[in-house]
Amino acid sequence: MSQEINFDGLVGPTHNYGGLSRGNLASDKNRGRASNPRGAALQGLEKMRKLIGLGLTQGLLPPQERPFIPGLRAVGYTGTDGQILEKAFQDSPALVANMSAASSMWTANAATVSAGSQTSDGRVHLTPANLVAMPHRALEAEQTHRTLSAIFKDTNHFNVHAPLPANSLFGDEGAANHNRLASGHGAKGLELFVYGRDALRGQSGLKFPARQTLQASEAVARLHGLSDGETLFVRQSAEAINAGAFHNDVVCVTNDNVLFFHEAAFEDTALLEKQVLAKGNTLGFKPVFLMAKRDALPLQDVISSYLFNSQLITLPNGDMNLILPIETEETASAKAFVDECLAGDNPITAAHYMDLRQSMSNGGGPACLRLRVQANASQQAGIHGGVMMTPAKIDALENWVRQHYRDRLIADDLGDAAFLQETREALDALTQLLDLGSLYDFQR
Ligand code: SUG
């Protein structure tokens, strides 16, 4: 039987508010605020525990090594690691902030994943995102490739590709711009790629960067061996990007045959619905469109509440549930739409609101924090067991967080050699907990 496994990003010890992501309104608004890495990591672990409690299979992706000293060496800094950090911080706190972001926690941007039911060779294909749009995120691609290759190392079942070429033609943000629609988890269905920009044509009307290109989406579909009949490439609306939807998953989420989205998410909604219906006819699923209209739910409320950055999950009994940020419950228009859906004729039977405020303050909701991987029983057996979560392992990780993480971090802390040492001790202990060997550069 095929299942969806959510691989949540574990928040790293450098979680901070650097204000690094233009077009991400929360990141911009919270620049310079003191963060709470311990609280952030515990909130994320609580979400994982919740999903296990609902009967789902839960995985984890470890944080990356930050501050990233190899990144500073690459731009000319020399000396011991501590000296490099302190000198770079003296020269440019902003450079060190870029090298210190804990942004790998948003694993919806780690890779694009195609289920074996979709790919030409029946294996699960994963392409790590190059994230070229933002310098602090582009740093992630190489380690993500290494981490995914260690976790999905059984090449009989998995094909982990290299990231796409790191240039603006192939700007790739991973699963945050990728949806699947099908009659159920194991069934063949439609892969819906959403891009913000056609890099071979000029584009006007954009106030913020459109991070995902059509060319990247097409390249990933080719690499994964997807057929034309099972793919669709649609454009994000400029209206949504300009309002702060820097990824499509801020305005849309799918699960099985349900598309849960805002009226302003796509450039041409009527065309999208028509195309999805036609594809559904040949692929054997009947789409359910749950669309919120502008009148009842202004885009501004969508962005501040992150309603559509929810996880839409199928429980073992076949019901669907929503995992939402608590901000949705606090936003009257967003909550009203959820209640309307719960009362309506559709598969969603319950909504769970979670406190993820630490991540939300950097523009990352429940859906940003997870990478979905659909796998059948033999594929699941090929996944590195150390990253599969149980309540006991979550207990152990909570203890690890309490032992190693600070509960307050500000920009000035990032340039401190003692803090660098602290983060490395934490990650060293983590690789032992997860049985991942020498995963990081500083361990090699
Ligand atoms: O890429 N924020 C992330 C948030 C990613 C959310 N992911 C999805 N929508 N799937 C980003 O903008 C902010 C970091 C800072 O400012 O310190 C940041 O990287």
Coordinates of N, CA, C and O in Angstrom, one line a residue, residues 400 403-404 423-435 442-443:
W400 N 17.2 16.7 23.3 CA 18.4 17.2 22.6 C 18.2 18.7 22.4 O 19.2 19.5 22.6
Q403 N 18.7 20.6 25.6 CA 20.1 20.6 26.0 C 21.0 21.6 25.2 O 21.9 22.2 25.7
H404 N 20.7 21.7 23.9 CA 21.6 22.4 23.0 C 21.2 23.8 22.5 O 22.0 24.5 21.9
T423 N 26.7 25.3 18.0 CA 25.9 24.8 17.0 C 26.5 23.4 16.5 O 25.8 22.5 16.2
R424 N 27.8 23.4 16.4 CA 28.4 22.2 15.9 C 28.3 21.0 16.9 O 28.1 19.9 16.5
E425 N 28.4 21.3 18.2 CA 28.2 20.3 19.2 C 26.7 19.7 19.1 O 26.5 18.5 19.1
A426 N 25.8 20.6 18.8 CA 24.4 20.2 18.7 C 24.2 19.3 17.5 O 23.7 18.2 17.6
L427 N 24.8 19.7 16.4 CA 24.6 18.9 15.1 C 25.4 17.6 15.2 O 24.9 16.6 14.6
D428 N 26.5 17.6 15.8 CA 27.3 16.4 16.0 C 26.4 15.3 16.8 O 26.3 14.2 16.4
A429 N 25.8 15.8 17.9 CA 25.0 14.9 18.7 C 23.8 14.4 17.9 O 23.3 13.3 18.0
L430 N 23.3 15.3 17.0 CA 22.1 15.0 16.2 C 22.4 13.9 15.2 O 21.6 12.9 15.1
T431 N 23.5 13.9 14.6 CA 23.8 12.9 13.6 C 24.0 11.5 14.2 O 23.7 10.5 13.6
Q432 N 24.4 11.6 15.5 CA 24.4 10.3 16.2 C 23.0 9.8 16.6 O 22.6 8.6 16.3
L433 N 22.1 10.7 17.0 CA 20.7 10.4 17.3 C 20.0 9.8 16.1 O 19.2 8.9 16.2
L434 N 20.3 10.4 14.9 CA 19.6 9.9 13.7 C 20.4 8.9 12.9 O 20.0 8.5 11.8
D435 N 21.6 8.5 13.5 CA 22.4 7.5 12.8 C 22.8 7.9 11.4 O 22.7 7.1 10.5
F442 N 31.8 20.1 8.5 CA 32.7 20.2 9.7 C 33.0 18.9 10.3 O 33.9 18.8 11.1
Q443 N 32.3 17.8 9.9 CA 32.5 16.5 10.5 C 33.5 15.7 9.6 O 33.8 14.6 9.9

